[in-house]
Amino acid sequence: SPDQSQLNNLLAELRILQGKYAEAAELYRASIGLVADKNSTQVASLRNNLAYVLALTGDKTSYPEALQAIEQAIRTLGPQSD
């Protein structure tokens, strides 16, 4: 449901502040799975956040997933920043 996705997103932001990047990534993945329209701006934003947190981990094995997530976000939103 949208409410659960939003709660996951907020909890992921808290986990980032706590330095718990792997937990944040799992929450973003779960949020993406809850949103029906995978081409929505909401999912694009979640994918952007997932790419960011995967980069923060410093685990190079997660970089391909991060690259895929950010490329999907850019396809939906275009190359912009906020």
Short mmCIF file of C-alpha atoms in Angstrom, two decimals:
data_model
loop_
_atom_site.label_atom_id
_atom_site.label_comp_id
_atom_site.label_asym_id
_atom_site.label_seq_id
_atom_site.Cartn_x
_atom_site.Cartn_y
_atom_site.Cartn_z
CA SER A 1 0.00 0.00 0.00
CA PRO A 2 1.14 3.59 -0.51
CA ASP A 3 1.16 4.24 3.23
CA GLN A 4 3.53 1.35 3.91
CA SER A 5 5.80 2.50 1.11
CA GLN A 6 5.98 5.98 2.62
CA LEU A 7 6.68 4.55 6.08
CA ASN A 8 9.46 2.39 4.65
CA ASN A 9 10.94 5.45 2.96
CA LEU A 10 10.96 7.44 6.19
CA LEU A 11 12.46 4.53 8.11
CA ALA A 12 15.12 4.15 5.42
CA GLU A 13 16.06 7.81 5.86
CA LEU A 14 16.44 7.20 9.60
CA ARG A 15 18.60 4.14 8.95
CA ILE A 16 20.87 6.24 6.72
CA LEU A 17 21.32 8.74 9.54
CA GLN A 18 22.18 5.83 11.82
CA GLY A 19 24.74 4.53 9.31
CA LYS A 20 22.71 1.35 8.71
CA TYR A 21 22.97 1.45 4.95
CA ALA A 22 22.16 -2.20 4.25
CA GLU A 23 18.91 -1.88 6.22
CA ALA A 24 18.06 1.32 4.35
CA ALA A 25 18.64 -0.41 1.01
CA GLU A 26 16.30 -3.25 1.98
CA LEU A 27 13.61 -0.75 2.96
CA TYR A 28 13.93 1.08 -0.36
CA ARG A 29 13.72 -2.22 -2.24
CA ALA A 30 10.59 -3.13 -0.27
CA SER A 31 9.05 0.26 -1.01
CA ILE A 32 9.68 -0.13 -4.73
CA GLY A 33 7.95 -3.50 -4.59
CA LEU A 34 4.86 -1.99 -2.96
CA VAL A 35 4.19 0.67 -5.60
CA ALA A 36 2.05 -0.63 -8.45
CA ASP A 37 3.21 1.82 -11.15
CA LYS A 38 6.90 1.06 -11.62
CA ASN A 39 7.22 4.04 -13.99
CA SER A 40 5.90 6.55 -11.47
CA THR A 41 7.92 9.46 -10.16
CA GLN A 42 7.55 7.92 -6.70
CA VAL A 43 9.37 4.76 -7.79
CA ALA A 44 11.96 6.83 -9.64
CA SER A 45 12.65 8.75 -6.44
CA LEU A 46 12.92 5.51 -4.48
CA ARG A 47 15.33 4.12 -7.08
CA ASN A 48 17.42 7.28 -6.81
CA ASN A 49 17.52 6.87 -3.03
CA LEU A 50 18.42 3.19 -3.38
CA ALA A 51 21.31 4.04 -5.71
CA TYR A 52 22.53 6.66 -3.24
CA VAL A 53 22.48 4.33 -0.25
CA LEU A 54 24.13 1.51 -2.19
CA ALA A 55 26.94 3.90 -3.09
CA LEU A 56 27.27 4.84 0.59
CA THR A 57 27.90 1.24 1.58
CA GLY A 58 31.24 1.27 -0.22
CA ASP A 59 30.55 -2.34 -1.23
CA LYS A 60 31.65 -2.51 -4.85
CA THR A 61 29.52 -5.61 -5.43
CA SER A 62 26.42 -3.41 -4.99
CA TYR A 63 27.53 -0.88 -7.60
CA PRO A 64 25.88 -2.66 -10.57
CA GLU A 65 22.53 -2.57 -8.75
CA ALA A 66 23.10 1.10 -7.90
CA LEU A 67 23.89 1.91 -11.53
CA GLN A 68 20.80 0.07 -12.75
CA ALA A 69 18.60 1.86 -10.19
CA ILE A 70 19.88 5.32 -11.11
CA GLU A 71 19.60 4.64 -14.84
CA GLN A 72 15.95 3.60 -14.36
CA ALA A 73 15.31 6.74 -12.30
CA ILE A 74 16.86 8.94 -14.98
CA ARG A 75 14.75 7.28 -17.69
CA THR A 76 11.63 8.21 -15.70
CA LEU A 77 12.58 11.65 -14.38
CA GLY A 78 15.21 12.80 -16.81
CA PRO A 79 18.60 14.16 -15.74
CA GLN A 80 17.65 16.62 -13.01
CA SER A 81 18.49 17.43 -9.42
CA ASP A 82 16.44 18.91 -6.63
#
